[in-house]
Short mmCIF file of C-alpha atoms in Angstrom, two decimals:
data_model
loop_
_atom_site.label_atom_id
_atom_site.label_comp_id
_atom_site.label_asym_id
_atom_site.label_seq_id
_atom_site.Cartn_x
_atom_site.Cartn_y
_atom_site.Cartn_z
CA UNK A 1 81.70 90.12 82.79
CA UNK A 2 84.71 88.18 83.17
CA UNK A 3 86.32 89.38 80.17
CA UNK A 4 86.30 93.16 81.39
CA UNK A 5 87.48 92.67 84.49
CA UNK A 6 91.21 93.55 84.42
CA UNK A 7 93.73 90.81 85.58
CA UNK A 8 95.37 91.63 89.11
CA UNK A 9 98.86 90.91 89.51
CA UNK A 10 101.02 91.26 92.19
CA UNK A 11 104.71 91.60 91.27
CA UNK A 12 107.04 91.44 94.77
CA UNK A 13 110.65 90.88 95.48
CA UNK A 14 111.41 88.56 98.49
CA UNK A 15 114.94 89.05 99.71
CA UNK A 16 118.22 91.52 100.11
CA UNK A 17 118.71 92.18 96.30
CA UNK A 18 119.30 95.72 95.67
CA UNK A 19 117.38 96.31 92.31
CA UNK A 20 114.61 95.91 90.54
CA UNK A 21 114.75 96.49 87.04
CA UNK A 22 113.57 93.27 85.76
CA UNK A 23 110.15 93.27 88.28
CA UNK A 24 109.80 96.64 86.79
CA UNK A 25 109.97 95.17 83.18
CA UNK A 26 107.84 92.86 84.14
CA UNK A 27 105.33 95.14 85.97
CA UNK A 28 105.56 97.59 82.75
CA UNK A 29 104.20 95.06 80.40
CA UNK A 30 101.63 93.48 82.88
CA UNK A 31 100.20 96.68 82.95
CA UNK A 32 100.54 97.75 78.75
CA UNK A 33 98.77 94.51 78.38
CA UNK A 34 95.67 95.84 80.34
CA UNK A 35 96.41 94.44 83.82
CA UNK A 36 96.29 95.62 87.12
CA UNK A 37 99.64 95.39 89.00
CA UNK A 38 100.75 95.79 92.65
CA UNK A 39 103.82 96.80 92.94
CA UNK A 40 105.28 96.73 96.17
CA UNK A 41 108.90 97.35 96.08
CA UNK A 42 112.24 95.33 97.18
CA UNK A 43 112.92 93.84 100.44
CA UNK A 44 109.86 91.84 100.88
CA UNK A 45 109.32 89.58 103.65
CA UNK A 46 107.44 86.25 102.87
CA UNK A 47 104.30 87.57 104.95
CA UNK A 48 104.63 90.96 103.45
CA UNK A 49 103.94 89.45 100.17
CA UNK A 50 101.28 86.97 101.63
CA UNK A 51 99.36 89.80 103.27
CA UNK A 52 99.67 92.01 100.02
CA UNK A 53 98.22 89.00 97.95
CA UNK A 54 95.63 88.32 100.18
CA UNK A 55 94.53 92.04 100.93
CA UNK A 56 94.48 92.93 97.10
CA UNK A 57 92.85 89.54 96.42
CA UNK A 58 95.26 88.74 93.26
CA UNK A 59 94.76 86.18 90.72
CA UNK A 60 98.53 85.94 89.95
CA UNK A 61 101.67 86.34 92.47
CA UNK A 62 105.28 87.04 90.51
CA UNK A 63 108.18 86.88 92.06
CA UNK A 64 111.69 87.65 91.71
CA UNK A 65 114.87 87.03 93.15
CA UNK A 66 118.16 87.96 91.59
CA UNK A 67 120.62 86.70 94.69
CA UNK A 68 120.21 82.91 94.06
CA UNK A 69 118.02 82.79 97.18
CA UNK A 70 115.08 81.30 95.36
CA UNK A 71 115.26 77.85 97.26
CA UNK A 72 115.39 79.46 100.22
CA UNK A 73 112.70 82.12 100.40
CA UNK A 74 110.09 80.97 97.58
CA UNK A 75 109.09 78.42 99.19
CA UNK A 76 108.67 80.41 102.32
CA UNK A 77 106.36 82.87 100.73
CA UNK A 78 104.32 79.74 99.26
CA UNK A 79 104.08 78.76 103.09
CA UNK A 80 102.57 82.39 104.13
CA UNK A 81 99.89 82.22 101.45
CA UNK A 82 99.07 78.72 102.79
CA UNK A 83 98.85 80.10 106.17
CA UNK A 84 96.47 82.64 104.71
CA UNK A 85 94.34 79.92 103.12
CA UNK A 86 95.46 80.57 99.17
CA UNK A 87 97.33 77.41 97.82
CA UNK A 88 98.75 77.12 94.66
CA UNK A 89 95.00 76.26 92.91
CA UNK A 90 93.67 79.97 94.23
CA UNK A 91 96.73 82.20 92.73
CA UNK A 92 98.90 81.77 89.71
CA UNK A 93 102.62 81.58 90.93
CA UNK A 94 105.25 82.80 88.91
CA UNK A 95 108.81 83.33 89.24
CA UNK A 96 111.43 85.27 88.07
CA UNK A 97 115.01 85.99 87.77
CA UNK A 98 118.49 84.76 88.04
CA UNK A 99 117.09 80.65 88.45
CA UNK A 100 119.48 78.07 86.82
CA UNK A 101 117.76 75.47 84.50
CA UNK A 102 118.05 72.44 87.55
CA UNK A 103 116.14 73.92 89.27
CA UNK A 104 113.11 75.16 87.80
CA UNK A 105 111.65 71.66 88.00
CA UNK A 106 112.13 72.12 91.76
CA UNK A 107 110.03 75.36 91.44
CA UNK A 108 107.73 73.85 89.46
CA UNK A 109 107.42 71.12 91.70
CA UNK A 110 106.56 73.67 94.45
CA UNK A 111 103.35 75.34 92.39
CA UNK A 112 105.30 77.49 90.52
CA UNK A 113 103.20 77.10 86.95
CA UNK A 114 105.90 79.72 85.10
CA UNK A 115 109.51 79.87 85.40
CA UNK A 116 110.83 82.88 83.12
CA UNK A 117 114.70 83.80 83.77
CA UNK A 118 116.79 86.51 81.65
CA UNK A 119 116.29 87.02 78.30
CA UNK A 120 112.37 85.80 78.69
CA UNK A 121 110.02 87.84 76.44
CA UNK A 122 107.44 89.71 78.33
CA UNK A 123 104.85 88.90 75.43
CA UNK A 124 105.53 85.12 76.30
CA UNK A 125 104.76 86.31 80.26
CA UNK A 126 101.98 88.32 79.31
CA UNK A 127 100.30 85.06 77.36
CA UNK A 128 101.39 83.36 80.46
CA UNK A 129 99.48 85.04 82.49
CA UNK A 130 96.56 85.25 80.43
CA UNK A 131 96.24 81.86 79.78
CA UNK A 132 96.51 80.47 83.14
CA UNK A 133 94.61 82.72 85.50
CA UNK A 134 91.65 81.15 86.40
CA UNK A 135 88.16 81.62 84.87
CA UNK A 136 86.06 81.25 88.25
CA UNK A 137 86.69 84.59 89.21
CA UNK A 138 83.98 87.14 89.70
CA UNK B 1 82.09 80.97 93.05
CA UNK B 2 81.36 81.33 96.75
CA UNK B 3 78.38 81.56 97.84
CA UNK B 4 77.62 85.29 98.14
CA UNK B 5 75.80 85.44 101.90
CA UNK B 6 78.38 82.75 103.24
CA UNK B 7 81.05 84.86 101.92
CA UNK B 8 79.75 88.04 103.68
CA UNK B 9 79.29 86.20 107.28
CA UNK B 10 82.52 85.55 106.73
CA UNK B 11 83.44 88.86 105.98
CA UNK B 12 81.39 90.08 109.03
CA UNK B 13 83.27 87.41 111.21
CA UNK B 14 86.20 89.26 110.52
CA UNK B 15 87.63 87.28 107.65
CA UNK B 16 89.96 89.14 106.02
CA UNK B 17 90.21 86.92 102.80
CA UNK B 18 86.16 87.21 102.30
CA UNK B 19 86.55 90.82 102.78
CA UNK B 20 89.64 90.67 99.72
CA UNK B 21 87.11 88.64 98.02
CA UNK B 22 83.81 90.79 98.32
CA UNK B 23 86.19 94.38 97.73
CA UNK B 24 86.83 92.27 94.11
CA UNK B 25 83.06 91.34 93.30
CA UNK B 26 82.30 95.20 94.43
CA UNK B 27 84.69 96.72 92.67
CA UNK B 28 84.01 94.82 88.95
CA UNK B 29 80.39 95.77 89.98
CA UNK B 30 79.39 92.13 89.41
CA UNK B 31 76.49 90.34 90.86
CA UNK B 32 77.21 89.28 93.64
CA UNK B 33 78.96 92.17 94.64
CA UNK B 34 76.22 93.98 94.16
CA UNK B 35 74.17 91.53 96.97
CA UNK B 36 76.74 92.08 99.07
CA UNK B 37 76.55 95.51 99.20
CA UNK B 38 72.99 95.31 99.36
CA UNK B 39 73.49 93.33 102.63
CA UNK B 40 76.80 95.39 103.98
CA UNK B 41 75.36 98.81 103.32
CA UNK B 42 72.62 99.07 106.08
CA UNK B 43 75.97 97.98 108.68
CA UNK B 44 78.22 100.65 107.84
CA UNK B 45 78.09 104.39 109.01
CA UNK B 46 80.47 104.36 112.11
CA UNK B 47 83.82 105.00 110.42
CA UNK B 48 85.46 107.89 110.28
CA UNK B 49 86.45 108.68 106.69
CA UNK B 50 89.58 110.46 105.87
CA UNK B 51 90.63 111.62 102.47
CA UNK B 52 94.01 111.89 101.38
CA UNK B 53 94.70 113.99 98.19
CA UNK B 54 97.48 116.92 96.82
CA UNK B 55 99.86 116.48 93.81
CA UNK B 56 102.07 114.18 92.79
CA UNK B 57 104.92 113.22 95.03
CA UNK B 58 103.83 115.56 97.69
CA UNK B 59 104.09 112.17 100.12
CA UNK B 60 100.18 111.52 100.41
CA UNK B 61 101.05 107.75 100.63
CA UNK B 62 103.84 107.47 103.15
CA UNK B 63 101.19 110.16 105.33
CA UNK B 64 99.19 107.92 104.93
CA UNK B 65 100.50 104.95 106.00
CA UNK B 66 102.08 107.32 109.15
CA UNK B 67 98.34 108.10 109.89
CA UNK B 68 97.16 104.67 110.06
CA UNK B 69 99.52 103.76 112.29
CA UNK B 70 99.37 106.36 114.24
CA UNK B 71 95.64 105.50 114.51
CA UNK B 72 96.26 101.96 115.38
CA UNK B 73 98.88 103.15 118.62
CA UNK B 74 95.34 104.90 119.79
CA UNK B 75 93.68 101.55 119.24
CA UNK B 76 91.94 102.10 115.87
CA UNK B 77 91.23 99.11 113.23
CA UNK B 78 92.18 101.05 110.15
CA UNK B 79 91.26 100.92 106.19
CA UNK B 80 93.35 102.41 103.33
CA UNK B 81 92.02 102.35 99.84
CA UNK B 82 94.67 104.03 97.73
CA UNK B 83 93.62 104.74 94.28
CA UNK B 84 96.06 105.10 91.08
CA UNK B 85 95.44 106.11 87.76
CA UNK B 86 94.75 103.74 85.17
CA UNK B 87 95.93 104.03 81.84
CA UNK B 88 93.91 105.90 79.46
CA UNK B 89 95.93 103.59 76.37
CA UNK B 90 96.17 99.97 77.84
CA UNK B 91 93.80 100.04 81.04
CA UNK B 92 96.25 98.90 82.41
CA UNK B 93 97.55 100.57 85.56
CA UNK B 94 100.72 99.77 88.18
CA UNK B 95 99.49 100.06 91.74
CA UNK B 96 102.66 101.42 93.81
CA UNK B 97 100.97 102.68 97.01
CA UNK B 98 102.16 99.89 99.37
CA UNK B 99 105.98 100.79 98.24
CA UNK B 100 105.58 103.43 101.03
CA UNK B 101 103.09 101.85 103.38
CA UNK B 102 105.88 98.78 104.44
CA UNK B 103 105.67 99.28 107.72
CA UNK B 104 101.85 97.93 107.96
CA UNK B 105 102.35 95.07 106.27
CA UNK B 106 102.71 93.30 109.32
CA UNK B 107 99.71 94.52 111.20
CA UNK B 108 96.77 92.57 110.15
CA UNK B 109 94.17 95.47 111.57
CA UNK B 110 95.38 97.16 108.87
CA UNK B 111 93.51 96.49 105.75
CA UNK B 112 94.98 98.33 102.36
CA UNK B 113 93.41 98.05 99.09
CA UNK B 114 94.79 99.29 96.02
CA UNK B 115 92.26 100.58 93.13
CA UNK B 116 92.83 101.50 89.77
CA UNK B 117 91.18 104.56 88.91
CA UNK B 118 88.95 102.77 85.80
CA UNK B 119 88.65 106.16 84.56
CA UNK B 120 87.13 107.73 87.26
CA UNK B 121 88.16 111.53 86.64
CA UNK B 122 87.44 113.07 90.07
CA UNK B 123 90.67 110.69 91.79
CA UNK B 124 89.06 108.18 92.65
CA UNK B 125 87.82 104.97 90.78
CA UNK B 126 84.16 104.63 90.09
CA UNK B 127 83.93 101.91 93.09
CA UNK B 128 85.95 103.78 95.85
CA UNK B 129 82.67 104.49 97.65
CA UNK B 130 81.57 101.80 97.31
CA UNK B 131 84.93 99.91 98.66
CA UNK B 132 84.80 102.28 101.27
CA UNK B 133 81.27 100.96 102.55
CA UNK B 134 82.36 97.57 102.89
CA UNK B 135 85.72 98.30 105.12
CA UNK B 136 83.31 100.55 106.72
CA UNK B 137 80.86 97.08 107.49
CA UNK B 138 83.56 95.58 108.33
CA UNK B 139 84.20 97.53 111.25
CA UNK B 140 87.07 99.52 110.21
CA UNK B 141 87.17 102.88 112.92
CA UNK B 142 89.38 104.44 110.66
CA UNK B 143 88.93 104.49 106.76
CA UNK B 144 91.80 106.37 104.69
CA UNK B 145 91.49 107.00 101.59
CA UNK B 146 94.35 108.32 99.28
CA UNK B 147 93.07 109.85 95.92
CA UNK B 148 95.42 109.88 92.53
CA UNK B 149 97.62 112.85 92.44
CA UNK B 150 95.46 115.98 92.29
CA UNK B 151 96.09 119.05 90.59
CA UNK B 152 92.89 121.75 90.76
CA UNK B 153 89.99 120.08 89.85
CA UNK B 154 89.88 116.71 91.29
CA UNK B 155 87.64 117.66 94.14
CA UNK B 156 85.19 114.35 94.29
CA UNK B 157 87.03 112.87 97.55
CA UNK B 158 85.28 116.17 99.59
CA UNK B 159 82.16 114.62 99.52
CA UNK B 160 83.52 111.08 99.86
CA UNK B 161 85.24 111.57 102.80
CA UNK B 162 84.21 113.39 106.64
CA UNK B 163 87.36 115.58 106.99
CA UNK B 164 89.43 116.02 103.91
CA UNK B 165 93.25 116.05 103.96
CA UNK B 166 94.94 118.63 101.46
CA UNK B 167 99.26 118.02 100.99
CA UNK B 168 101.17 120.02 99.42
CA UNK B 169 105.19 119.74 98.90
CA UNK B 170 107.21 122.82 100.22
CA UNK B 171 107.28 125.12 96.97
CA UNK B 172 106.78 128.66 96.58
CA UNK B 173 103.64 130.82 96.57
CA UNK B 174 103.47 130.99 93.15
CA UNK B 175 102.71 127.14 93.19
CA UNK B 176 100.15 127.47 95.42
CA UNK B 177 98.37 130.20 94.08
CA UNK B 178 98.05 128.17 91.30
CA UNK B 179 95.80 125.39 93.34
CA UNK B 180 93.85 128.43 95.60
CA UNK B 181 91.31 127.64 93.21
CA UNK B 182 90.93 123.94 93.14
CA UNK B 183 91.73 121.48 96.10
CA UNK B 184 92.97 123.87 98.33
CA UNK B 185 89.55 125.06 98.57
CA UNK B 186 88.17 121.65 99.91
CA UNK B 187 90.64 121.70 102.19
CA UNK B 188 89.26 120.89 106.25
CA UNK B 189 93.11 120.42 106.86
CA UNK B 190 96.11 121.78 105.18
CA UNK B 191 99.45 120.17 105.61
CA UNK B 192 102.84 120.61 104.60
CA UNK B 193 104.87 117.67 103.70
CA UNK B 194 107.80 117.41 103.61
CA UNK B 195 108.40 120.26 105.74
CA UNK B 196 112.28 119.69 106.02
CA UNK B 197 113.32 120.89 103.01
CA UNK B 198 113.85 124.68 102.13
CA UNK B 199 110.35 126.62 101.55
CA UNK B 200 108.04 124.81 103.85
CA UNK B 201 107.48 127.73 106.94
CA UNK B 202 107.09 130.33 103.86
CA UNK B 203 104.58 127.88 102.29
CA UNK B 204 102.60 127.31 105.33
CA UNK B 205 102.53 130.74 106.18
CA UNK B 206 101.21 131.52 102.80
CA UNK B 207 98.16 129.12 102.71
CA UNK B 208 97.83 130.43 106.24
CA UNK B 209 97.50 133.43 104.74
CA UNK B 210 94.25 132.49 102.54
CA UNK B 211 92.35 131.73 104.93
CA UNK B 212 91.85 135.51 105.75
CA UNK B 213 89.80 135.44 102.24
CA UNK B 214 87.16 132.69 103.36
CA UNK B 215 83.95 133.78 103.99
CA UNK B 216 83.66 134.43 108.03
CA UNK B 217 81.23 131.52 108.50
CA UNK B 218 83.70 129.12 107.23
CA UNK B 219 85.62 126.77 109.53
CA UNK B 220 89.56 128.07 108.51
CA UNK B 221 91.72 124.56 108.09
CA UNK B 222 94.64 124.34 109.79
CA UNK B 223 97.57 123.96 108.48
CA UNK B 224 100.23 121.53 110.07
CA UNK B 225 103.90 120.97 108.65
CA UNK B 226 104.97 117.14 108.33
CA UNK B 227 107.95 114.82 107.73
CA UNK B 228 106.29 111.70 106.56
CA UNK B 229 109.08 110.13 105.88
CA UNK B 230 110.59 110.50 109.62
CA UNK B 231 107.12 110.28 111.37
CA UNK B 232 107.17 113.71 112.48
CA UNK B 233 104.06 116.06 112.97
CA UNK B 234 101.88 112.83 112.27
CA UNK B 235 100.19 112.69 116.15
CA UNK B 236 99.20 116.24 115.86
CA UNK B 237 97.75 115.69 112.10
CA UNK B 238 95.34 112.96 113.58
CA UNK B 239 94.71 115.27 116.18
CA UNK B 240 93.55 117.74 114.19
CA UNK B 241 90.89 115.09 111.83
CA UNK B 242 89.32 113.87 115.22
CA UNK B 243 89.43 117.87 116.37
CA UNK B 244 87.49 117.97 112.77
CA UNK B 245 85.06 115.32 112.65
CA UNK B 246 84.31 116.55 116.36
CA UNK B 247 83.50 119.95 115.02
CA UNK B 248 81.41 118.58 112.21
CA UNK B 249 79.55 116.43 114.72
CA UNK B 250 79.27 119.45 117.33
CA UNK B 251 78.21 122.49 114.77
CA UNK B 252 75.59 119.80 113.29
CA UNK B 253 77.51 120.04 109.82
CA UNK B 254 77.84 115.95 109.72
CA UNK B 255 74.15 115.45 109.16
CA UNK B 256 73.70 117.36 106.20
CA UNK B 257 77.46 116.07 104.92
CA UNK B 258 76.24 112.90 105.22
CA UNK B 259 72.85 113.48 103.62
CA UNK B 260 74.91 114.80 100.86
CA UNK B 261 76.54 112.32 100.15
CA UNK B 262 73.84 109.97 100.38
CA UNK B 263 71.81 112.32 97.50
CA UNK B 264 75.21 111.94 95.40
CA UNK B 265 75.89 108.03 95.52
CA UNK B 266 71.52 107.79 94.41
CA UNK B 267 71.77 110.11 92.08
CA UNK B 268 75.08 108.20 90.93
CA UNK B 269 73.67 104.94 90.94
CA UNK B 270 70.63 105.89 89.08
CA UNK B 271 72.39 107.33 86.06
CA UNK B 272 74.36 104.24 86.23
CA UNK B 273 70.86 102.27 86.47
CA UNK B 274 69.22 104.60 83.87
CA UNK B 275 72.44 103.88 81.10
CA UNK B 276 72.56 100.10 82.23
CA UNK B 277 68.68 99.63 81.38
CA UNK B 278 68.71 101.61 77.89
CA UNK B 279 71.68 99.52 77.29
CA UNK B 280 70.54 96.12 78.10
CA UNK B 281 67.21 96.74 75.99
CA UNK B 282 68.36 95.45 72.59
CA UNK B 283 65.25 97.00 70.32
CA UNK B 284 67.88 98.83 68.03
CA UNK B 285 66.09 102.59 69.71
CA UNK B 286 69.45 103.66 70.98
CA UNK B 287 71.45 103.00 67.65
CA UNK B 288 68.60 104.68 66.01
CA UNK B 289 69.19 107.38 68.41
CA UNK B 290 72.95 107.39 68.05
CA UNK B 291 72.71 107.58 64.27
CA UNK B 292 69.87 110.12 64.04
CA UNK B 293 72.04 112.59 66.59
CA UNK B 294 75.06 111.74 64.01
CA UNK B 295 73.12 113.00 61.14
CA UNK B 296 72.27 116.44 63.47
CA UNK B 297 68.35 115.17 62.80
CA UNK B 298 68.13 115.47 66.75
CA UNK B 299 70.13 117.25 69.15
CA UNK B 300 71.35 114.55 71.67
CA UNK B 301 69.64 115.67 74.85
CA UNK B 302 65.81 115.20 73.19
CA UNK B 303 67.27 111.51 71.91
CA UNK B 304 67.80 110.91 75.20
CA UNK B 305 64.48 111.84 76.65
CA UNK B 306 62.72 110.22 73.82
CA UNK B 307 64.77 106.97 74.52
CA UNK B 308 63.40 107.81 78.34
CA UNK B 309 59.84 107.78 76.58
CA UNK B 310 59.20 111.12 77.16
CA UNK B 311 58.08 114.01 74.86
#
């Protein structure tokens, strides 16, 4: 059963940046690879994004900021979901973007599992996600 | 996994993670989904259902997140299940409803669920109804539901929903002769989106115009002009779907509606039932089947029935 259920990812941007081509990237190969994706746009507020994970009951949450931001507002968002009751062992965190290399462990530290900046290949995200969503759904 | 009957308590507590979490186990038609809709059935039956359909980019989901709020300012709880297509290569799909439905996002009565259409070919996904019955237990007044873009033929949300929404974009009469035939025809309430550019008057009066072909003892939809985008015309659209469901309720055409759809979602589930069992049964009599119909020594309808054990 678990097998045929299609992955459910939801792909937000947090923040003031203006565009979203590599979300959409992203969101394009999420999908060619067979999974779901909820896309929901630029100019997300932390409980925007905590209310879409929770309502479409996501196994992975990808996020991307582009401003430099990221220490600001991810852990924000990770503080919605926890208000919600999803911590970093119910949904796969991922995120995205402009991030320099000090501090991904800082994100990682936070429950970020991936990190992928420019140049990352969606096939590696794709594994990525594959790989780490959890079996103990469904 | 959670325990299915805590998790539905939950749900019926007004949980709105257990009600993420059964929508899931409903939707992939697993177990426990299944005994929670088993449970959650028998409660629902008090919503009113709204369907949502028309052609791509015509603005069904920005009206539709305009109607639900405009349902919660009269004090509704309100359900959206917006359903997109899936990909017929990858399975894939990208779920962009709530792009246009921002301005719910911070209204926790409002509950939207995205579906992929898993090849459902009607516009909807093979579990919509079956999503909508569990907003619907979980006391939602107000369930929306906003098919895939819809061209002629994808009529199936008529008998899903109470009072069916039709959109079309401003465009000339050509354009919607061309849909007279399909969902235009299901139609308990026309509108015209987008009504601010060039061609909408000329396109409402022209689908005003067909209703002077319906048969006299049907109900002619009205047909409303609306800005989704600014808000405007939305109040008197959700006038006119309680005006509707009151009519339905008042002419006693809810009843057999109902019972309708009830006969639809047996019959449904009984195919479904039917396949699953011949499926499950691993005696090598449907490959036999499958083979003799590919050598033409059996046409495939009498395979069937003789996999049914009849003569």
């Amino acid at each position: 059963m678990t097998s045929e259920r299609p992955i459910r990812v939801l792909v937000a941007k947090p923040g003031l940046d203006g565009h979203d081509r590599g979300a959409k990237i992203v969101a394009r190969a999420l999908r060619d690879a067979g999974m779901e994706v909820v896309y929901t746009g630029i100019r997300q507020t932390p409980e925007m994004i905590a209310e879409a994970a929770l309502q479409e009951d996501v196994d992975a949450v990808g996020l991307s900021i582009l401003s430099g931001a990221h220490l600001e507002l991810f852990p924000r968002v990770i503080a919605a979901l926890k208000e919600r009751g999803i911590g970093p062992d119910d949904v796969l965190l991922i995120a995205g973007g402009i991030i320099p290399d000090d501090d991904i462990p800082v994100l990682k530290a936070m429950g970020f599992k991936g990190v992928f900046g420019p140049g990352a290949d969606t096939r590696e995200i794709v594994d990525f996600v594959r790989k780490n969503v959890g079996q103990a759904v469904g | 996994m959670a325990d299915t009957s805590e998790l539905v308590d939950r749900l019926l507590a007004g949980d709105r993670r257990a009600l993420a979490r059964v929508l899931s186990l409903v939707e992939n038609d697993t177990p426990a989904g299944r005994e929670a809709l088993r449970v959650l059935y028998p409660r629902g039956g008090r919503a009113h259902t709204i369907g949502i359909t028309g052609p791509t980019g015509s603005g069904k989901s920005t009206l539709a997140a305009c109607l639900g709020q405009e349902f919660r300012r009269r004090g509704r709880t309100v359900g959206i299940v917006a359903v997109d297509p899936t990909s017929p290569l990858s399975h894939g799909a990208i779920l962009g409803d709530r792009i246009r439905m921002q301005e719910l996002a911070s209204d926790t009565e409002v509950f939207v669920r995205s579906m992929a259409s898993r090849g459902g070919l009607g516009g909807l996904a093979p579990a919509t109804a079956e999503v909508v019955a569990v907003l619907d237990a979980a006391g939602k007044d107000v369930i929306i539901i906003e098919t895939v873009g819809a061209g002629q033929d994808e009529v199936e949300i008529a008998g899903s929903a109470m009072t069916t929404i039709v959109v079309v974009p401003p465009s000339s009469g050509d354009d919607i002769q061309a849909m007279k035939a399909g969902i235009i025809e299901i139609a308990d309430i026309l509108v015209v989106n987008k009504a601010d550019l060039p061609g909408a008057s000329a396109a409402a009066i022209h689908l005003e115009s067909l209703a002077g072909f319906a048969p006299p003892e049907a109900r002619a939809a009205p047909v409303l002009c609306t800005v989704a985008t600014r808000a405007e015309g939305i109040s008197a659209l959700a006038d006119a779907t309680e005006e509707h469901r009151a009519y339905l309720e008042s002419s006693g055409r809810l009843a057999p509606h109902l019972r309708g759809r009830a006969r639809a979602q047996v019959l449904s589930a009984l195919r479904q039932a039917v396949e699953e069992r011949v499926l499950a049964s691993k005696d090598g009599r449907l490959e036999a089947a499958v083979q003799a119909v590919y050598e033409r020594r059996i046409d495939p309808r009498s395979a069937a029935m003789a996999l049914l054990g009849e003569p």
